[in-house]
Amino acid sequence: MNQKKENTTPSNFIRHIIDKDLAAGKNEGKVVTRFPPEPNGYLHIGHAKSICLNFGIADAYKGTCNLRFDDTNPSKEDIEFVDAIKDDVQWLGYNWNELHYASDYFQKLYDYAVDLIKQDKAYVDDLSAEEIREYRGTLKEPGKNSPHHDRSIEENLDLFERMRNGEFEDGSHVLRAKIDMASPNINLRDPTIYRIRKGVHHHQTGDEWSVYPMYDYTHCVSDALENITHSLCTLEFEDHRPLYDWFLDQLDVPCHPQQIEFSRLNLEYTVMSKRKLTELVNQKHVDGWDDPRMPSIAGLRRRGFTPASIREFTNRIGVTKVDNVIEMGVLEDCIRTDLNENALRRMAVLRPLKVTLTNYPEGQVEELSAANHPQKEELGRRTIPFSRELYIDQNDFAEIPPPKFKRLILEGEVRLRGSYVIKCEEIIKDASGEIIELKCSYDPATLGKNPEGRKVKGVIHWVSAPHAIEAKVRLYDRLFTEPNPDSSKDGQDYHDFLNPESLVELEKCYLEKNLADAEPGVAVQFEREGYFCLDKYSPKSEPIFNRTVTLRDTWAKLTK
Ligand code: ATP
Ligand code: MG
């Protein structure tokens, strides 16, 4: 997969609707979508589904897609999130047509609300939040009208203006739409459209407003003001659609966009709601929003995922109206396939064991040439120094080998990848009996050639000790031990399923010297180990590498 965007968004039911609309000549043949995040957290892989859908549809129909911050809840929002969201959308490979904030429309929204009052379709209510809930009724029983339902238009206009002017305290008054307290759809039982939030500083509008519009009212009007044609949202808004349409039917707005719902992305072994992700960050279960174990875009990026792999993932899962949970293996397979094709190959020894080649001349160094990728010559070659002192991985030597062990054993031979065949002659142990060094011999006739008269099956990786870079390596695994950590069994919640081994840090790993040029977030293959990338917070003095993904799906084996 290259970085060019593949214009192969698979078809889905939303595209069928748009095709029909276009065939019927709706919206003057235009397609305008929007991605409307609330800046109260970082984007996660679920948002990526919505981004790829909205921007992908705009691309496919030569339409446009806006980025709109749905910023009507200032107490939870922050400019840090606004900046991170913009950055993530661009990193995923998309450019918005217009950038908006719902707060840009606060004056218009206010004026439209006044218009509703003048039509006798909205009123100011002084009931408390709890009383409003009591009056609302239940799924089985209709609600009843508030005692303030029939206030005069003049009184409502006056009260609403005073709400705006900051004369009332938070929670003392709200503006409600006057629809139908007996509606079978609870969303239509006189929903709140404005509430008072005094003394809260808004990241865009400062201290200008004391009243803030609610999501359902803001969203449809903002869509209409931007001439959105298809407003795509997740299934939980299906029951809100009549309200979306009701507002637009009452108001003199430029157009009436069509709301279409699709299912949310759920992923195994993680949680996806921003509230829970915020808790993981605030309770320090992870190292920030961009912790490589987080399902956030920033986390996946720090972990070495590519934009193309995430776009490919959203293509593979498709868009439907059926809720389901996607296996983590699908996401991992997308990045593995991408990196297998594109990542440079390097050697790194994660659990070093010293090897001294007793018959190799002291002080001699050979620069061996190795391909950057076994199948792609165009990715070039590199040189790797070879010397008398090397490191191999502890797992590649066994004093008492298990059956079928093809790596190094005492008096056995193995090939060092891209170089010579070596033979272990002697094991050196420390006082506690731990193996600290192997004395080996090398066969000078075996550089790039099979030895004569015998077969050497095993090939292992290595680095030259005096040339290697010392580094820390973080092995990341799934954040939770349960496929569905959200399922509350026996009073447990997702905190109870945090995986204590989701991060294992290895120190004193040795990397081939070419990894000195590694770029943060750009994964390479550590041969025989997996895909890894330099951590973006890695200090120059001691590089830290993060494991992006293993070479094979190790979980598939465990769960079968
Ligand atoms: P959360 O429930 O995690 O807080 P949200 O829906 O409140 O998410 P928003 O910032 O409002 O988050 O979401 C912006 C857009 O992304 C919305 O259109 C929303 O429907 C979509 N979206 C959010 N989560 C998912 C998901 N898991 N799968 C698909 N789309 C999603
Ligand atoms: Mg939301």
XYZ file of C-alpha atoms and ligand atoms in Angstrom:
592
model
C 0.000 0.000 0.000
C 1.480 3.332 -0.864
C 0.613 6.695 0.564
C -1.488 7.659 -2.452
C -5.129 7.323 -1.592
C -6.708 4.316 -3.189
C -9.993 5.469 -4.638
C -11.699 2.168 -4.147
C -14.124 2.848 -1.315
C -16.349 -0.213 -1.559
C -19.998 0.307 -2.214
C -22.423 0.340 0.708
C -26.051 1.094 1.435
C -25.324 4.813 1.871
C -23.797 5.007 -1.575
C -26.881 3.297 -2.973
C -29.050 6.019 -1.406
C -26.809 8.725 -2.851
C -26.858 7.071 -6.280
C -30.652 7.139 -6.203
C -30.697 10.772 -5.057
C -28.386 11.747 -7.885
C -30.436 9.808 -10.429
C -33.538 11.646 -9.188
C -31.767 14.994 -9.613
C -31.826 15.837 -5.889
C -29.555 18.495 -4.375
C -28.639 19.777 -7.872
C -26.394 16.764 -8.257
C -24.192 17.805 -5.332
C -22.856 15.674 -2.517
C -21.755 17.537 0.611
C -20.887 15.686 3.808
C -19.265 16.659 7.106
C -17.338 15.079 9.928
C -18.600 16.594 13.208
C -16.437 15.647 16.214
C -16.910 17.107 19.648
C -13.508 18.431 20.817
C -13.726 16.695 24.178
C -11.098 14.039 23.515
C -8.814 12.631 20.872
C -10.125 10.769 17.854
C -10.215 6.979 17.972
C -10.387 4.241 15.383
C -14.202 4.451 15.498
C -13.982 8.060 14.368
C -11.681 6.892 11.572
C -14.609 4.868 10.244
C -16.746 7.999 10.144
C -13.915 10.104 8.649
C -13.175 7.608 5.880
C -16.890 7.291 5.169
C -17.629 11.028 5.018
C -14.471 12.095 3.202
C -14.466 8.919 1.086
C -18.007 9.593 -0.149
C -17.152 13.203 -0.937
C -14.116 11.992 -2.928
C -16.052 9.295 -4.738
C -18.770 11.711 -5.907
C -16.479 14.672 -6.529
C -18.288 16.396 -3.710
C -16.925 18.081 -0.602
C -16.645 17.313 3.084
C -16.425 19.829 5.922
C -14.799 19.451 9.284
C -17.087 20.863 11.941
C -16.362 21.015 15.633
C -19.513 20.302 17.534
C -18.534 22.579 20.408
C -21.687 23.241 22.398
C -20.473 21.850 25.711
C -17.629 24.173 26.743
C -16.976 22.628 30.147
C -15.646 19.397 28.587
C -13.917 20.838 25.556
C -10.460 22.142 24.961
C -8.368 23.699 22.209
C -5.830 20.879 22.711
C -8.458 18.491 21.333
C -9.338 20.826 18.453
C -5.702 20.886 17.331
C -5.217 17.147 17.761
C -8.363 16.368 15.754
C -7.279 18.564 12.830
C -3.883 16.950 12.857
C -5.305 13.418 12.907
C -7.756 14.044 10.053
C -4.932 15.397 7.881
C -2.636 12.583 8.860
C -5.299 10.112 7.718
C -4.945 11.749 4.319
C -8.001 13.987 4.139
C -8.463 17.694 3.509
C -11.663 19.368 4.558
C -13.377 21.812 2.273
C -14.585 24.225 4.977
C -13.612 24.293 8.621
C -16.412 25.282 10.989
C -17.306 25.391 14.618
C -20.907 24.991 15.689
C -20.086 28.008 17.863
C -19.721 30.085 14.658
C -23.494 29.731 14.440
C -24.380 30.695 18.016
C -25.951 33.979 16.947
C -27.898 32.357 14.111
C -28.987 29.519 16.365
C -30.167 32.054 18.894
C -32.107 33.954 16.243
C -33.717 30.739 15.004
C -34.693 29.931 18.574
C -36.350 33.343 18.873
C -38.147 32.501 15.657
C -39.423 29.258 17.185
C -40.705 31.193 20.203
C -42.475 33.650 17.921
C -44.167 30.745 16.170
C -45.238 29.489 19.625
C -43.093 26.396 19.085
C -40.732 26.929 22.000
C -41.096 28.039 25.604
C -38.984 28.806 28.632
C -39.406 26.291 31.421
C -38.443 26.837 35.071
C -38.820 23.209 36.109
C -35.685 21.631 37.535
C -33.901 18.937 35.548
C -35.401 16.345 37.861
C -38.929 17.683 37.468
C -38.515 17.731 33.710
C -37.553 14.074 33.879
C -40.611 13.259 35.995
C -42.955 15.109 33.633
C -41.435 13.355 30.619
C -43.159 10.022 31.315
C -41.709 6.659 30.308
C -41.608 4.390 27.290
C -44.976 3.011 28.419
C -46.598 6.167 29.754
C -47.058 9.518 28.060
C -45.572 12.611 29.638
C -47.556 15.634 30.761
C -47.233 19.287 29.955
C -45.078 21.486 32.122
C -46.967 24.173 34.085
C -45.004 26.661 31.932
C -46.026 25.105 28.622
C -48.568 27.801 27.836
C -46.642 30.945 28.681
C -47.320 33.831 26.349
C -44.981 34.455 23.453
C -44.029 37.847 24.943
C -43.139 36.331 28.277
C -41.039 33.626 26.577
C -39.203 36.187 24.465
C -38.457 38.249 27.556
C -37.297 35.275 29.642
C -35.117 33.874 26.857
C -33.425 37.236 26.400
C -32.796 37.436 30.131
C -31.358 33.906 30.057
C -28.968 35.125 27.416
C -28.110 38.241 29.403
C -26.989 36.135 32.308
C -29.782 37.127 34.697
C -30.495 33.542 35.776
C -28.447 30.839 37.386
C -27.427 27.550 35.760
C -30.255 25.035 35.823
C -32.956 27.557 36.744
C -34.433 27.858 33.240
C -34.242 26.077 29.916
C -35.734 26.720 26.514
C -37.777 23.779 25.237
C -39.302 22.949 21.871
C -43.083 22.659 22.028
C -43.825 19.410 20.241
C -45.828 16.635 21.900
C -45.528 15.353 25.476
C -47.514 12.261 24.493
C -45.341 11.285 21.538
C -44.331 7.612 21.536
C -40.844 8.900 20.683
C -39.473 10.360 23.909
C -37.110 12.593 21.936
C -40.143 14.559 20.776
C -41.504 15.219 24.284
C -40.578 18.886 24.352
C -36.789 18.458 24.218
C -34.533 21.084 25.729
C -32.910 23.318 23.130
C -31.014 25.773 25.326
C -29.535 25.644 28.788
C -27.734 28.180 30.923
C -23.984 27.802 31.457
C -22.731 30.926 33.146
C -19.118 31.591 33.920
C -17.824 28.759 31.736
C -15.148 29.918 29.342
C -15.631 28.677 25.781
C -12.498 27.908 23.764
C -13.850 29.784 20.732
C -16.389 32.332 21.969
C -14.818 33.163 25.326
C -17.287 34.592 27.827
C -19.730 35.940 25.269
C -22.544 33.464 25.893
C -24.442 32.438 29.015
C -26.745 30.073 27.127
C -25.664 27.122 25.017
C -27.740 25.211 22.447
C -28.225 21.455 22.787
C -26.811 18.925 20.342
C -30.033 17.895 18.563
C -30.993 21.470 17.796
C -27.482 22.615 16.881
C -26.627 19.719 14.672
C -29.438 19.872 12.154
C -29.308 23.655 11.867
C -25.507 23.606 11.399
C -25.897 20.942 8.701
C -28.494 23.076 6.939
C -26.399 26.255 7.174
C -23.511 24.426 5.512
C -25.735 22.997 2.771
C -24.892 19.464 3.765
C -26.757 17.007 1.542
C -26.221 13.763 3.495
C -25.701 13.907 7.246
C -24.177 10.573 8.244
C -24.268 9.571 11.879
C -24.264 6.482 14.051
C -27.295 4.324 14.797
C -28.048 5.718 18.243
C -29.338 8.842 16.474
C -31.990 6.950 14.522
C -34.643 7.858 17.120
C -33.507 11.479 16.960
C -34.140 11.753 13.232
C -37.785 12.880 13.646
C -36.487 15.698 15.823
C -33.771 16.573 13.286
C -36.484 16.832 10.652
C -38.926 18.678 12.914
C -36.544 21.563 13.596
C -35.678 21.952 9.936
C -39.353 21.854 8.967
C -40.173 24.717 11.359
C -37.254 26.975 10.460
C -36.469 29.014 7.409
C -33.110 27.309 6.744
C -31.277 27.099 3.384
C -31.900 23.369 2.868
C -33.059 20.169 4.516
C -30.215 17.617 4.703
C -30.974 13.921 4.920
C -29.811 12.121 8.048
C -28.639 8.544 7.447
C -27.495 6.277 10.262
C -24.863 3.527 10.171
C -23.495 1.192 12.831
C -20.663 2.192 15.136
C -17.365 0.432 14.988
C -16.683 -1.748 18.012
C -13.342 -3.460 18.341
C -12.422 -6.427 20.506
C -9.972 -6.097 23.403
C -10.439 -2.361 23.740
C -12.930 0.283 24.798
C -14.023 3.017 22.472
C -16.107 5.568 24.302
C -14.370 8.876 24.906
C -15.511 8.845 28.516
C -13.682 5.581 29.175
C -10.636 6.560 27.172
C -10.504 9.811 29.152
C -10.632 7.769 32.364
C -7.781 5.531 31.210
C -5.690 8.647 30.622
C -6.680 10.501 33.798
C -6.289 7.450 36.017
C -2.882 6.853 34.444
C -3.560 3.335 33.233
C -1.901 4.532 30.050
C 0.717 7.127 29.257
C -1.557 9.757 27.689
C -3.950 9.807 24.732
C -1.160 8.811 22.391
C -0.102 5.784 24.413
C 0.576 3.140 21.747
C -1.945 0.799 23.409
C -4.813 3.258 23.005
C -7.262 2.826 20.108
C -6.799 6.545 19.458
C -5.486 7.684 16.076
C -2.629 9.402 17.929
C -1.809 6.125 19.715
C -1.920 4.048 16.555
C 0.270 6.605 14.860
C 2.842 6.583 17.651
C 2.754 2.812 17.461
C 3.729 2.792 13.784
C 0.398 2.339 12.005
C 0.240 4.005 8.594
C -2.692 6.089 7.340
C -3.102 3.624 4.465
C -3.476 0.696 6.875
C -6.248 2.478 8.777
C -8.056 3.434 5.569
C -7.742 -0.167 4.411
C -9.205 -1.320 7.733
C -12.264 0.882 7.296
C -12.662 -0.495 3.768
C -12.519 -4.062 5.005
C -15.097 -3.611 7.759
C -17.551 -1.838 5.451
C -20.580 0.228 6.370
C -23.870 -1.343 7.422
C -26.755 -0.872 9.814
C -25.868 -3.980 11.815
C -23.986 -3.591 15.086
C -21.067 -5.954 15.434
C -17.689 -6.267 17.071
C -14.626 -6.496 14.856
C -11.747 -8.767 15.791
C -8.521 -6.987 16.683
C -6.829 -9.378 14.258
C -8.469 -7.545 11.338
C -6.827 -4.248 12.280
C -3.503 -5.945 12.973
C -3.628 -7.768 9.695
C -4.050 -4.478 7.826
C -0.877 -2.986 9.269
C 1.013 -6.273 8.987
C 0.181 -6.561 5.289
C 1.215 -2.962 4.678
C 4.488 -3.269 6.568
C 5.347 -6.665 5.117
C 5.184 -4.992 1.750
C 6.788 -1.673 2.567
C 8.843 -1.704 5.761
C 12.628 -1.783 5.562
C 14.332 -4.805 7.123
C 16.798 -4.337 9.951
C 18.437 -6.556 12.565
C 17.980 -6.020 16.278
C 18.842 -8.290 19.166
C 16.292 -7.884 21.924
C 17.702 -10.314 24.528
C 21.431 -10.154 23.853
C 23.875 -12.992 24.323
C 27.495 -12.231 23.556
C 29.309 -14.295 20.933
C 33.085 -14.126 20.412
C 34.445 -15.583 17.198
C 37.752 -16.947 18.420
C 39.219 -17.438 14.921
C 38.185 -14.021 13.581
C 41.100 -11.534 13.514
C 40.986 -8.994 16.311
C 40.299 -5.456 15.102
C 39.026 -6.612 11.704
C 35.695 -5.219 10.466
C 33.927 -6.270 7.267
C 31.161 -4.188 5.764
C 28.601 -6.689 4.505
C 25.921 -5.670 2.072
C 22.292 -6.571 2.776
C 19.006 -5.869 0.999
C 16.593 -3.461 2.664
C 13.713 -5.669 1.551
C 13.867 -9.259 0.339
C 11.412 -8.742 -2.539
C 11.899 -5.115 -3.409
C 15.255 -4.288 -4.869
C 14.112 -0.735 -5.462
C 14.280 -0.161 -1.715
C 18.053 -0.429 -1.960
C 20.749 -2.015 0.149
C 22.640 -1.166 3.313
C 25.941 -2.206 4.802
C 26.224 -3.981 8.123
C 29.518 -4.253 9.983
C 30.739 -7.719 10.965
C 33.408 -8.201 13.626
C 34.854 -10.626 16.158
C 32.308 -9.728 18.854
C 28.643 -10.107 18.152
C 25.309 -10.359 19.897
C 22.705 -12.968 19.112
C 19.368 -13.478 20.841
C 19.301 -15.675 23.942
C 16.353 -17.526 22.433
C 18.522 -18.576 19.500
C 20.805 -20.673 21.679
C 19.871 -23.699 23.770
C 22.181 -25.631 26.032
C 19.638 -28.421 26.155
C 17.770 -28.041 22.888
C 14.109 -28.976 22.680
C 13.143 -31.342 19.814
C 13.482 -29.867 16.313
C 15.497 -26.878 17.573
C 17.188 -25.488 14.447
C 19.186 -22.696 15.998
C 22.539 -22.711 17.785
C 23.572 -25.489 20.144
C 26.912 -26.517 21.606
C 29.023 -27.988 18.806
C 26.273 -27.148 16.358
C 26.291 -24.764 13.423
C 23.987 -21.964 12.398
C 24.073 -19.292 9.704
C 24.212 -15.671 10.738
C 21.821 -13.923 8.392
C 23.643 -12.298 5.474
C 27.042 -13.485 6.671
C 28.892 -16.597 7.797
C 28.173 -19.960 9.333
C 29.364 -20.171 12.930
C 29.858 -23.102 15.281
C 29.535 -22.955 19.064
C 32.669 -24.337 20.696
C 32.260 -23.369 24.329
C 29.678 -21.990 26.769
C 30.871 -19.435 29.348
C 28.790 -19.082 32.521
C 28.977 -16.703 35.436
C 29.189 -17.763 39.096
C 25.411 -18.244 39.271
C 25.444 -20.602 36.314
C 23.919 -18.190 33.853
C 25.223 -18.286 30.295
C 27.005 -15.003 29.588
C 28.980 -15.702 26.461
C 29.508 -18.216 23.697
C 32.903 -18.883 22.200
C 32.367 -19.750 18.575
C 34.363 -20.264 15.399
C 33.335 -19.015 11.988
C 33.841 -20.654 8.625
C 35.416 -18.060 6.297
C 34.322 -20.068 3.254
C 30.626 -19.601 3.932
C 29.965 -15.930 3.163
C 26.891 -16.123 0.935
C 27.662 -19.780 0.195
C 26.609 -23.096 1.651
C 29.389 -24.926 3.471
C 30.767 -27.884 1.569
C 29.713 -31.369 2.500
C 27.208 -30.438 5.209
C 23.852 -28.776 5.582
C 23.238 -25.881 7.982
C 19.522 -25.355 8.414
C 19.116 -22.571 10.947
C 19.484 -18.868 10.195
C 19.551 -16.362 13.023
C 19.941 -12.599 13.281
C 22.832 -10.821 14.976
C 24.564 -7.480 15.393
C 28.224 -6.519 15.711
C 28.784 -5.651 19.378
C 31.161 -2.679 19.018
C 28.969 -1.088 16.332
C 25.526 -1.714 17.772
C 23.229 0.947 19.194
C 21.881 0.307 22.669
C 18.136 0.835 22.961
C 15.029 0.150 24.974
C 12.292 -1.819 23.269
C 8.670 -1.782 24.320
C 6.586 -4.804 23.504
C 2.965 -3.735 23.423
C 0.080 -6.077 23.645
C -3.673 -5.685 23.922
C -4.820 -3.355 26.657
C -7.484 -5.768 27.908
C -7.561 -9.504 28.496
C -11.238 -9.820 27.529
C -12.581 -9.475 23.987
C -15.411 -7.352 25.352
C -14.116 -5.496 28.413
C -17.319 -3.438 28.450
C -19.526 -6.386 29.328
C -20.263 -6.006 33.006
C -20.179 -9.491 34.458
C -20.755 -9.915 38.204
C -20.418 -6.234 38.888
C -17.037 -6.035 37.157
C -16.229 -3.283 34.750
C -13.528 -2.693 32.166
C -10.978 -1.740 34.843
C -11.052 -5.359 35.989
C -9.892 -6.590 32.605
C -6.825 -4.415 32.101
C -4.010 -6.607 30.782
C -1.084 -6.415 33.245
C 1.239 -7.506 30.430
C 0.114 -4.971 27.878
C 3.544 -3.353 28.130
C 6.813 -5.213 28.599
C 9.914 -3.067 28.416
C 13.231 -4.607 27.428
C 16.431 -2.755 28.281
C 19.878 -3.049 26.752
C 18.729 -4.275 23.395
C 21.239 -3.939 20.573
C 20.310 -2.609 17.166
C 22.228 -2.526 13.912
C 23.812 0.865 13.398
C 21.550 1.802 10.470
C 18.717 2.262 12.945
C 20.400 5.478 14.060
C 18.450 7.182 11.240
C 15.073 5.745 12.248
C 12.221 8.221 12.049
C 9.635 8.361 14.833
C 6.476 6.457 13.943
C 7.899 4.879 10.773
C 7.981 1.148 11.342
C 10.737 -1.169 10.156
C 10.887 -4.921 10.404
C 13.255 -6.237 13.056
C 13.955 -9.480 11.244
C 12.406 -12.535 12.902
C 10.957 -10.308 15.676
C 8.218 -8.083 14.328
C 7.640 -4.494 13.252
C 8.968 -1.659 15.398
C 9.281 2.104 15.229
C 11.156 4.795 17.091
C 9.036 6.355 19.825
C 8.308 10.010 19.221
C 9.392 10.899 22.769
C 12.568 8.858 22.516
C 15.606 10.709 23.915
C 18.574 10.946 21.529
C 20.894 9.435 24.145
C 18.888 6.220 24.492
C 16.517 5.411 21.691
C 13.218 3.697 22.517
C 11.493 1.495 19.972
C 7.822 0.505 20.100
C 6.513 -2.746 18.731
C 3.854 -1.994 16.133
C 2.755 -5.587 15.569
C 4.175 -9.080 15.702
C 5.173 -10.877 12.505
C 2.324 -13.332 12.833
C -0.985 -13.337 14.656
C 0.054 -14.929 17.944
C -3.408 -14.438 19.476
C -5.077 -16.530 16.794
C -3.042 -19.533 17.986
C -3.797 -18.901 21.651
C -7.541 -18.662 21.235
C -7.945 -21.643 18.903
P -17.999 8.781 22.061
O -19.280 8.055 22.279
O -16.792 7.909 21.947
O -17.781 9.944 22.975
P -19.072 10.466 20.095
O -19.995 9.872 19.106
O -19.677 11.274 21.178
O -18.115 9.345 20.604
P -18.149 12.581 18.489
O -16.945 13.395 18.639
O -19.473 13.219 18.705
O -17.972 11.339 19.424
O -18.128 11.817 17.082
C -17.921 12.438 15.841
C -18.462 11.561 14.750
O -17.814 10.296 14.776
C -19.936 11.312 14.926
O -20.566 11.463 13.678
C -20.019 9.912 15.425
O -21.198 9.304 15.045
C -18.773 9.259 14.809
N -18.314 8.157 15.641
C -17.962 8.202 16.940
N -17.637 6.976 17.399
C -17.793 6.125 16.359
C -17.631 4.708 16.187
N -17.228 3.924 17.188
N -17.858 4.193 14.972
C -18.254 4.977 13.950
N -18.434 6.297 14.043
C -18.210 6.877 15.230
Mg -21.022 12.937 20.444
